[in-house]
Tab-separated table of C-alpha atoms and ligand atoms in Angstrom:
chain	number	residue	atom	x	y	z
A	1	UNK	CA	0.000	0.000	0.000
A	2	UNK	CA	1.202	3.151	-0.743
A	3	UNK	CA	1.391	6.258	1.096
A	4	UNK	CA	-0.668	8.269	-0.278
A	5	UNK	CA	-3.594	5.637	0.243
A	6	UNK	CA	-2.943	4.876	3.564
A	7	UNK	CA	-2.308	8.146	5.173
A	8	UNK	CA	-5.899	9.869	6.219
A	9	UNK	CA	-7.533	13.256	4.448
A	10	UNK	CA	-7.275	15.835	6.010
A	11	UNK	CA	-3.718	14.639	6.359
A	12	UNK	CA	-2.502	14.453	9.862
A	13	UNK	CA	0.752	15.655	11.569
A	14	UNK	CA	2.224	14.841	14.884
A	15	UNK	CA	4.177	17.775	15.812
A	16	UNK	CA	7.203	17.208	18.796
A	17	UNK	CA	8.718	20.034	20.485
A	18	UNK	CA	11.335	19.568	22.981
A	19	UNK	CA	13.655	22.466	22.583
A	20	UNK	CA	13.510	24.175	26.103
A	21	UNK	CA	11.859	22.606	29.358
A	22	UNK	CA	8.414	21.671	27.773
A	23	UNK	CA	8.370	18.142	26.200
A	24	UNK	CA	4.673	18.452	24.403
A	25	UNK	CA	3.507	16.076	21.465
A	26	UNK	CA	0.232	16.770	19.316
A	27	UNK	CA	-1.984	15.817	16.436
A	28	UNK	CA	-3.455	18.567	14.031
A	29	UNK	CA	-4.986	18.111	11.035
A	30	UNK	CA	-4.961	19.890	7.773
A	31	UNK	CA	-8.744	21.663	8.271
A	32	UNK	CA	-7.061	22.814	11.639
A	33	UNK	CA	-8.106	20.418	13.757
A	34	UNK	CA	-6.185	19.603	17.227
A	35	UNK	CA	-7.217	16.136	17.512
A	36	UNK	CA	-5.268	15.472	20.878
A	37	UNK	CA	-2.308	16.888	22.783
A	38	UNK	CA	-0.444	16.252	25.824
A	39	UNK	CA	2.178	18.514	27.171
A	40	UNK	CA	4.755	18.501	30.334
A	41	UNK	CA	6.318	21.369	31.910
A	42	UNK	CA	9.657	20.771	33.730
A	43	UNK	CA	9.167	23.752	35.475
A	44	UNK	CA	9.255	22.195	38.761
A	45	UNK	CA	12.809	20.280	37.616
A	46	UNK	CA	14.188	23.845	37.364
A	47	UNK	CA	12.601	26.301	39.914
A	48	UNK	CA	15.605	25.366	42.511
A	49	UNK	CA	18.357	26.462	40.229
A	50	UNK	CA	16.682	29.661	39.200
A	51	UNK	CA	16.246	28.586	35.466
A	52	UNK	CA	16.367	25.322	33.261
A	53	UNK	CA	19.600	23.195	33.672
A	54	UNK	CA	20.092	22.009	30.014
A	55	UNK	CA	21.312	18.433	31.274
A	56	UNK	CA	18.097	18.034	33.408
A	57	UNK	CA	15.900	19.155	30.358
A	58	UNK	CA	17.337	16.733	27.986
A	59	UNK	CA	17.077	13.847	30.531
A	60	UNK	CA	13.625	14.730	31.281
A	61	UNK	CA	12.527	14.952	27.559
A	62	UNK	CA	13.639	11.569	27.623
A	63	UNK	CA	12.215	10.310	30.283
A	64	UNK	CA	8.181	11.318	29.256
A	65	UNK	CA	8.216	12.455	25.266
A	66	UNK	CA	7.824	8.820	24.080
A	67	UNK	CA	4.172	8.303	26.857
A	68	UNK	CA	3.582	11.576	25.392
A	69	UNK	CA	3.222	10.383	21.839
A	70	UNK	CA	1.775	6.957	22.570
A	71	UNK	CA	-1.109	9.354	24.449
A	72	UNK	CA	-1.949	11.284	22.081
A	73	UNK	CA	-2.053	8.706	19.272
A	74	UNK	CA	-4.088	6.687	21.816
A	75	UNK	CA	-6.221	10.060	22.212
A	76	UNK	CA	-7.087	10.391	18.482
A	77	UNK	CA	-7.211	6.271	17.594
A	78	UNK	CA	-4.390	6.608	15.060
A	79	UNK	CA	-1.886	4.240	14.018
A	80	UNK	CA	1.608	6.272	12.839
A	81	UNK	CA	0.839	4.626	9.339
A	82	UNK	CA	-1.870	6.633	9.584
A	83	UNK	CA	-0.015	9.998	9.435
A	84	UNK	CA	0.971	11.858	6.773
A	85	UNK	CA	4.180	13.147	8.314
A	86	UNK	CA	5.997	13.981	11.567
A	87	UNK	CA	7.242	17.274	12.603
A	88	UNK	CA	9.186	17.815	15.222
A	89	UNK	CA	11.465	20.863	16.287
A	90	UNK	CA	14.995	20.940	14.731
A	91	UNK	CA	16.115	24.334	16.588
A	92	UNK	CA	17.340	26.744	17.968
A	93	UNK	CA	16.929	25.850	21.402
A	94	UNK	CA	19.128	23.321	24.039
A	95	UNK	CA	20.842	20.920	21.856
A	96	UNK	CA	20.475	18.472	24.103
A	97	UNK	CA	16.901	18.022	23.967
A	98	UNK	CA	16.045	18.824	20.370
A	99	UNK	CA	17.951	15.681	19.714
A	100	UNK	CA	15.546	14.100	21.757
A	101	UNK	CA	12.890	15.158	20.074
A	102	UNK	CA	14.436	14.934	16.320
A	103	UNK	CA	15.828	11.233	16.997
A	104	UNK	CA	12.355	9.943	18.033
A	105	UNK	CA	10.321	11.423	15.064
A	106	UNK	CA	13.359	10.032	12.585
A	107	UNK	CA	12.939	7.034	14.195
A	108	UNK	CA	9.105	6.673	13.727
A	109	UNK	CA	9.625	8.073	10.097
A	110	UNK	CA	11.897	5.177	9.033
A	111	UNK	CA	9.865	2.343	10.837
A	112	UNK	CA	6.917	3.620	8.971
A	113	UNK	CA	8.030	5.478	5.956
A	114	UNK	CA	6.656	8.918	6.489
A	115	UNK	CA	7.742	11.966	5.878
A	116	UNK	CA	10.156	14.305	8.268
A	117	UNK	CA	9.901	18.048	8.995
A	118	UNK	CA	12.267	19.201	10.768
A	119	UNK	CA	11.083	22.383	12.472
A	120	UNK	CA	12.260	25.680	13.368
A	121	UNK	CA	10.850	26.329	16.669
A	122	UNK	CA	10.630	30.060	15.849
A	123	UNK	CA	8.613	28.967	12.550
A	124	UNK	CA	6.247	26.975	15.023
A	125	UNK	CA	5.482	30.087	16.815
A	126	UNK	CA	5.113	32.454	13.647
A	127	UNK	CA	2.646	30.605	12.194
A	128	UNK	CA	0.437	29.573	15.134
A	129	UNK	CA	-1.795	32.399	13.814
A	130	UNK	CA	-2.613	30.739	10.533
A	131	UNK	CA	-3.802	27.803	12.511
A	132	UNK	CA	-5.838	29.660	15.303
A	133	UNK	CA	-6.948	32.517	13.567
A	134	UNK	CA	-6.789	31.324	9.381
A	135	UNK	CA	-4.731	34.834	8.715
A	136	UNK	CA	-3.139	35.523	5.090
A	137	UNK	CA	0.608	36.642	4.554
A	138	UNK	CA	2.018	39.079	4.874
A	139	UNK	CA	2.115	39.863	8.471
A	140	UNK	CA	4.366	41.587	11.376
A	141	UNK	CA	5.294	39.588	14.613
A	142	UNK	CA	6.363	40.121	17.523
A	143	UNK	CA	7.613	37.354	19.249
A	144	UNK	CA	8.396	37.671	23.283
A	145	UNK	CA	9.355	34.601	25.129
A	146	UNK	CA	11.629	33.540	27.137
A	147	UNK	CA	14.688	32.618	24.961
A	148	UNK	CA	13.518	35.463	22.045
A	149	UNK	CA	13.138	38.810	21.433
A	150	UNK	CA	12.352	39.837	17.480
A	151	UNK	CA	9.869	41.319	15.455
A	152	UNK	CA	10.082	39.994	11.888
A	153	UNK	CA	8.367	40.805	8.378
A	154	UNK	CA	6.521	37.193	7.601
A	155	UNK	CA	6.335	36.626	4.155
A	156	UNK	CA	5.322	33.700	3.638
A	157	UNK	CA	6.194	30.097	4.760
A	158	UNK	CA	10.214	29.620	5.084
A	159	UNK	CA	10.029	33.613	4.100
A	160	UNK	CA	11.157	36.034	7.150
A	161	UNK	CA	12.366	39.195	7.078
A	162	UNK	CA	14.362	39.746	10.706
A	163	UNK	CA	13.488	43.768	11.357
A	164	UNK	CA	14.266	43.433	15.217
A	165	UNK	CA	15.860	41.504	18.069
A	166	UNK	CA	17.550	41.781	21.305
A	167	UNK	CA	21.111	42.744	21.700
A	168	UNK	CA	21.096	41.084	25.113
A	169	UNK	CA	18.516	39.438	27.012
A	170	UNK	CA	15.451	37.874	25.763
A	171	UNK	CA	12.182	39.549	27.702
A	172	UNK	CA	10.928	36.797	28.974
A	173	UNK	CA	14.514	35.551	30.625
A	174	UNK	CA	14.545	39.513	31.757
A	175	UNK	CA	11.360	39.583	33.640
A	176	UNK	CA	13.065	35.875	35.183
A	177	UNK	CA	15.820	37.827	35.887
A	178	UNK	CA	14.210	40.675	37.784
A	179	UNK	CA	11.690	38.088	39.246
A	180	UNK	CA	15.229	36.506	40.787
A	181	UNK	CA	16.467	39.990	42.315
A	182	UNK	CA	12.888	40.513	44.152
A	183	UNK	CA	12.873	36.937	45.471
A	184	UNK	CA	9.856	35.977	43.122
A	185	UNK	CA	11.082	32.259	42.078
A	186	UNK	CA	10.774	31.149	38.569
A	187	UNK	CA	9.096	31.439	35.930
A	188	UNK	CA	9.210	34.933	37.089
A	189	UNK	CA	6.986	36.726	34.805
A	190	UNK	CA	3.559	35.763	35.931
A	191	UNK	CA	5.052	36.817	39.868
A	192	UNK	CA	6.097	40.405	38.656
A	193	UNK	CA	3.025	40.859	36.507
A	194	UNK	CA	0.882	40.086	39.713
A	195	UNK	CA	2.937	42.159	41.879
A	196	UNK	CA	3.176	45.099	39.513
A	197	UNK	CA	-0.975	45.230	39.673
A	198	UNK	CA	-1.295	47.241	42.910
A	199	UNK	CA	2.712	49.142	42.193
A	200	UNK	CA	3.426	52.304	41.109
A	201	UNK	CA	5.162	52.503	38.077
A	202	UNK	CA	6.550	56.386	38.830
A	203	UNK	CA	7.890	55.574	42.065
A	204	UNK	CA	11.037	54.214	40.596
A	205	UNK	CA	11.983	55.257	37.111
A	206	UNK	CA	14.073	53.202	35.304
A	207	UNK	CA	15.564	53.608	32.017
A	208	UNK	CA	13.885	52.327	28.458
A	209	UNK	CA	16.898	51.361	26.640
A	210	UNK	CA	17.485	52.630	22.528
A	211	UNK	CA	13.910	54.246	22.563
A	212	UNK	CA	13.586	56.709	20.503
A	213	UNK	CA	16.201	55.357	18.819
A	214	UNK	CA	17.273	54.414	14.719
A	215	UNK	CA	16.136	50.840	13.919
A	216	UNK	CA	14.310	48.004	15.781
A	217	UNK	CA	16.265	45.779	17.782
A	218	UNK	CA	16.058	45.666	21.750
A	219	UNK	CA	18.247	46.116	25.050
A	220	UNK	CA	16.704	45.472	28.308
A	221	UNK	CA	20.358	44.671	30.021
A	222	UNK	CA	20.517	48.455	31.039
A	223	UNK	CA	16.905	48.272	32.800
A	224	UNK	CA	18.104	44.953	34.507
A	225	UNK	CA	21.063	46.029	35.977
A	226	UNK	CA	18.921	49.590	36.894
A	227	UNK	CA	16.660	47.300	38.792
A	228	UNK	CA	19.372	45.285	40.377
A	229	UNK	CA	21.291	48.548	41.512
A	230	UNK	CA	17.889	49.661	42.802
A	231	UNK	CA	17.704	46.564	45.123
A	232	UNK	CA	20.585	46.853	46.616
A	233	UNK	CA	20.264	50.662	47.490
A	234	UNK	CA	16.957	49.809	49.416
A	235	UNK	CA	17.867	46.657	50.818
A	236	UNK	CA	15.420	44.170	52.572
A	237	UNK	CA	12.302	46.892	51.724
A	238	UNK	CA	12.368	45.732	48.209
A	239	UNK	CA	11.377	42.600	48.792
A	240	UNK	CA	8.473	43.412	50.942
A	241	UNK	CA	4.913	45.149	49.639
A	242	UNK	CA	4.601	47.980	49.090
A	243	UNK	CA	8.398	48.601	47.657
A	244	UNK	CA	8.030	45.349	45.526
A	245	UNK	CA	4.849	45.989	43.986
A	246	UNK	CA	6.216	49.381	43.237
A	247	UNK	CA	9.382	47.611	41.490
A	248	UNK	CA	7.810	45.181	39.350
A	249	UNK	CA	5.167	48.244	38.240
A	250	UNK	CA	8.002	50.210	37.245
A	251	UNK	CA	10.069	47.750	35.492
A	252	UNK	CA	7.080	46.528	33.175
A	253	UNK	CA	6.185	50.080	32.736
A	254	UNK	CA	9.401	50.457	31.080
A	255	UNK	CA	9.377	47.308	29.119
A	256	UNK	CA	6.297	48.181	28.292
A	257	UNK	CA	7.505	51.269	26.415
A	258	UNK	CA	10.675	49.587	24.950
A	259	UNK	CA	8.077	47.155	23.291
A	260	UNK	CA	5.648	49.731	22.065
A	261	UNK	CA	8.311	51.529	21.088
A	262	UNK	CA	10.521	49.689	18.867
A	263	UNK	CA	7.030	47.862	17.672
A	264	UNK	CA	6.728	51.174	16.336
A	265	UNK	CA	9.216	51.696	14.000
A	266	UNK	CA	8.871	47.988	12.800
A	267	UNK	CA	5.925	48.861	12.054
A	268	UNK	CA	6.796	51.637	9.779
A	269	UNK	CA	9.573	49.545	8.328
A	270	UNK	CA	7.130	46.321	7.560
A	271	UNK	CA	5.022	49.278	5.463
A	272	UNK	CA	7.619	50.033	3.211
A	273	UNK	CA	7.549	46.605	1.862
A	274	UNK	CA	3.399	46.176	2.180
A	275	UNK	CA	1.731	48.948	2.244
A	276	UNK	CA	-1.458	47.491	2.673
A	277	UNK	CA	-0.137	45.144	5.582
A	278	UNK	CA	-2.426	45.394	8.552
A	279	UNK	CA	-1.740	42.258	10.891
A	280	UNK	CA	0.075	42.491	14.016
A	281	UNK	CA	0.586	38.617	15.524
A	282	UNK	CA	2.496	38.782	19.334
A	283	UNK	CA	3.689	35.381	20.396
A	284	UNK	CA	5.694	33.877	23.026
A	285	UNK	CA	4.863	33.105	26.577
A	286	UNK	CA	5.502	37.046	27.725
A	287	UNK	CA	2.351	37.482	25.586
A	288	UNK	CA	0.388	36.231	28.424
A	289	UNK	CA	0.824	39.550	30.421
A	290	UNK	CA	-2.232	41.927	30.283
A	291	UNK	CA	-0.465	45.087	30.815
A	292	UNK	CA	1.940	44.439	27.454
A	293	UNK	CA	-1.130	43.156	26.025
A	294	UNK	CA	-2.830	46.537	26.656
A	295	UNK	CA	0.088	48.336	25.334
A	296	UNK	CA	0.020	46.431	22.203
A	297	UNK	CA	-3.617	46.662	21.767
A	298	UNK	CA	-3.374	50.472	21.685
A	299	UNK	CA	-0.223	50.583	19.844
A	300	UNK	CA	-2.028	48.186	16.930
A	301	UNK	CA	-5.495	50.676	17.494
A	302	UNK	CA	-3.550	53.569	16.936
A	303	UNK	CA	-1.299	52.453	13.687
A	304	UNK	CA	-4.379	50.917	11.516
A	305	UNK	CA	-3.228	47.271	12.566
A	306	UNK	CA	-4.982	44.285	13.788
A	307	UNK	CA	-3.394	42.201	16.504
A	308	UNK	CA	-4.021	38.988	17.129
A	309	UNK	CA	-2.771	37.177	19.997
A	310	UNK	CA	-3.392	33.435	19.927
A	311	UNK	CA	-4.486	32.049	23.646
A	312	UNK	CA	-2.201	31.483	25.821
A	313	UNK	CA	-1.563	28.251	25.845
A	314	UNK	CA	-0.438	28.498	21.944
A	315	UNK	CA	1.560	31.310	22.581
A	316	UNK	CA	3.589	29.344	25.271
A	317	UNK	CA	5.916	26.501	23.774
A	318	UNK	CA	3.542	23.671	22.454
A	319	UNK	CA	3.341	20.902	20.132
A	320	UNK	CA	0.521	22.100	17.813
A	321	UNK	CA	2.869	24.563	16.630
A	322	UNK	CA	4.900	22.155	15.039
A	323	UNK	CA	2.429	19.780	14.239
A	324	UNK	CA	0.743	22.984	12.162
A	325	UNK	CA	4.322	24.251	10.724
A	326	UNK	CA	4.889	20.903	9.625
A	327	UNK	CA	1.552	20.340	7.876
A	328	UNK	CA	2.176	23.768	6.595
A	329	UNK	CA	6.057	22.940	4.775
A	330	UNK	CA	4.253	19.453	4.190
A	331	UNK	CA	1.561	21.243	1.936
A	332	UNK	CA	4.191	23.263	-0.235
A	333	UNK	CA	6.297	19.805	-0.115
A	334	UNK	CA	8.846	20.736	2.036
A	335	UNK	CA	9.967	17.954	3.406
A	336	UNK	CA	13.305	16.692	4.954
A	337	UNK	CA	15.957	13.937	4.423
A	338	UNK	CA	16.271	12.081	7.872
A	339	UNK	CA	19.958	13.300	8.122
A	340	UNK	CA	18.411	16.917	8.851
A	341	UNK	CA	20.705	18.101	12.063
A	342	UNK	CA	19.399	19.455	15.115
A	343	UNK	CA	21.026	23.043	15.571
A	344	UNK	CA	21.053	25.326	18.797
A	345	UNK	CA	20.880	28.245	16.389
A	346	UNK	CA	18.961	28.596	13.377
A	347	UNK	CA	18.361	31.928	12.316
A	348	UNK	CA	14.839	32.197	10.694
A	349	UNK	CA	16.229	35.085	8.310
A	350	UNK	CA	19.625	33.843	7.472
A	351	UNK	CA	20.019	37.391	5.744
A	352	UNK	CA	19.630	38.920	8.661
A	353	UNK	CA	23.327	40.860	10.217
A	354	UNK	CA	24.218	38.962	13.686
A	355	UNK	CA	22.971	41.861	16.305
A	356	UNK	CA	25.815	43.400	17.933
A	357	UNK	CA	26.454	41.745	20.977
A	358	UNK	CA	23.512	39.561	20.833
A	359	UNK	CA	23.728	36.533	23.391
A	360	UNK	CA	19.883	35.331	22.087
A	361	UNK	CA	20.207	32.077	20.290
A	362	UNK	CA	18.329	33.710	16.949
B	1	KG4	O1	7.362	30.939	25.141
B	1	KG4	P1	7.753	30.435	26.490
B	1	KG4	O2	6.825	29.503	27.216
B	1	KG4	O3	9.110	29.679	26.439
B	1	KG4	C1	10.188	30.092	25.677
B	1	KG4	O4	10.253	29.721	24.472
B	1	KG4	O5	11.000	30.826	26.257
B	1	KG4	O6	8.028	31.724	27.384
B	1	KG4	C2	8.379	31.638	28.734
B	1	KG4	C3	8.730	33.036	29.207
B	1	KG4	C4	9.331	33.058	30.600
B	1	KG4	O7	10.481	33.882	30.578
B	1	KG4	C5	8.221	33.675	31.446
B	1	KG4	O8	8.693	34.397	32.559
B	1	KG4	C6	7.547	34.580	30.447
B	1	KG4	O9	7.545	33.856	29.240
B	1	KG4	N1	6.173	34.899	30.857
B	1	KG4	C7	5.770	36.129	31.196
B	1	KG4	C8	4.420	36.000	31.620
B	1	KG4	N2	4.050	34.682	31.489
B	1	KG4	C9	5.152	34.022	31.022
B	1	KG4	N3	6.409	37.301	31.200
B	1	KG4	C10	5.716	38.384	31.609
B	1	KG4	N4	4.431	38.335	32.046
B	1	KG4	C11	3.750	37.178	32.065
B	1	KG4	N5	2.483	37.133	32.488
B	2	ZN	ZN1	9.212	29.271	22.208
């Protein structure tokens, strides 16, 4: 029997993603269908060292993504011979665990002669839209999580245009970072977002790195270390209500700005190319946060755009991302050899000139 008559219509694509400290597996089908998905945070592996331990990802990825898979196939009542392809994230991310992840859906792929797609997990997020919210190219995104920080020009599939990213830290890893300082464990931006609802954001101003500004990329290590410097002048207070609250307000204030601002002038730049572009996608886990949300909302109201944000739990890392970017590529026949390497970094827009001092892995 063939492939082609075997495999089910709408073809369906189990995605894997395994590049940070979620290990998640899913099924999605080409009418946008999540048939079944199972996902598990090593959050609590990590909170005691402050952020994830690559080593303790990787063996944890191990440890659960294969139950994973057998659950959600279970779930849906598929047999792999079933599918018409698996994705599964090739990078950037730990290297550690996206060989996890890549090894297992090779493996399945040569057992049962399917198809590979080897993911970019930055592609997985950029196109979560499409699935969730059936959007046309081009668009803008922004993408905030925890290990990025960039705002690209999306084309088309496999077509970015990199207008922005960080020069230091990602935002998500900054609001861990300031989370740390004010004794807020980890992950630390749901704490500070709570914390900053009853602060006031004027008590302590803090600087908004490169706003105002030529170009779009980001800097938040100058508000960190503002924050940290902060803390230590008022010792113990900082860590107590209402000091803390008054912290956490003023460092998303200004984070707040930096976004809005260099969002901006993306913006701007992304109009150049389409004038009639009028999507704004955010993604990433710091997407979550009302406040930036709010600031978004009014930046997108105010420049003609409309943003979509998909829910949370698609914005976080997931495996219907993949599964979707794969049955995406898989569509436009974009499939790949089971040699494909896993790579910490993988540049979505290989054109794009390596940010001056960036340390984020895009
Ligand atoms: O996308 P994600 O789940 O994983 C990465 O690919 O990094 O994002 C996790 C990041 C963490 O840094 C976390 O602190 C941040 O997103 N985050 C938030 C909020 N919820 C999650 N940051 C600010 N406010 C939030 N409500
Ligand atoms: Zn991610």
């Amino acid at each position: 029997m063939s492939i082609a008559t075997r495999t089910r219509t709408p073809p369906v694509v189990l995605g894997i993603e395994t590049s940070c400290d979620e290990t998640a597996a899913a099924l999605v089908d080409g009418e946008r269908r999540v048939l079944a998905e199972a996902l598990f945070s090593q959050e609590d592996h990590h909170a005691p060292f402050g952020g994830v331990v690559p080593e303790i990802a990787a063996r944890a990825h191990v440890e659960i993504l294969d139950r994973l898979i057998a659950r959600v196939m279970a779930e849906a009542g598929l047999r792999f011979d079933q599918l018409a392809g698996i994705a599964a994230t090739a990078g950037p991310g730990l290297i550690g665990g996206l060989i996890v992840g890549l090894v297992t859906a090779k493996a399945i792929c040569a057992v049962h002669r399917l198809p590979l797609l080897a993911i970019n997990h930055l592609e997985g997020h950029a196109l979560t839209a499409r699935l969730t919210d059936a959007i046309d190219f081009p668009y803008l995104l922004l993408l905030i999580s925890g290990g990025h920080c960039q705002v690209l020009g999306v084309d088309g599939v496999g077509r970015y245009r990199r207008l922005g990213t960080t020069l230091d830290d990602a935002l998500g890893e900054a609001f861990d970072k300031a989370a740390k300082m004010l004794g807020l464990g980890f992950p630390g931006g749901p704490a500070v977002e709570r914390a900053a609802r009853t602060g006031d954001p004027d008590r302590f101003p803090l600087p908004r790195p490169l706003l105002g500004q030529p170009g779009c990329h980001f800097s938040f290590s100058g508000l960190k270390t503002a924050l940290r410097q902060t803390v230590e002048r008022l010792g113990p207070a900082a860590l107590e209500p209402p000091t803390l609250n008054d912290l956490c307000a003023g460092f998303q204030a200004a984070a707040g700005d930096i976004l809005v601002d260099r969002t901006r002038r993306a913006a701007a730049l992304f109009r150049q190319h389409h004038p009639g572009a009028n999507t704004l996608v955010v993604a990433g886990g710091v997407a979550a946060n009302a406040a930036l949300r709010a600031r978004l909302a009014d930046l997108a109201a105010g420049q003609d755009f409309r943003l979509i944000i998909p829910p949370p739990a698609l914005c976080t890392d997931n495996g219907v991302m993949i599964a979707w970017a794969g049955l995406e590529r898989l569509a436009l026949g974009l499939t790949d050899d089971l040699a494909a390497p896993a790579r910490a970094r993988w540049p979505l827009d290989p054109a794009a000139e390596p940010a001056v001092g960036a340390g984020n892995k895009a």
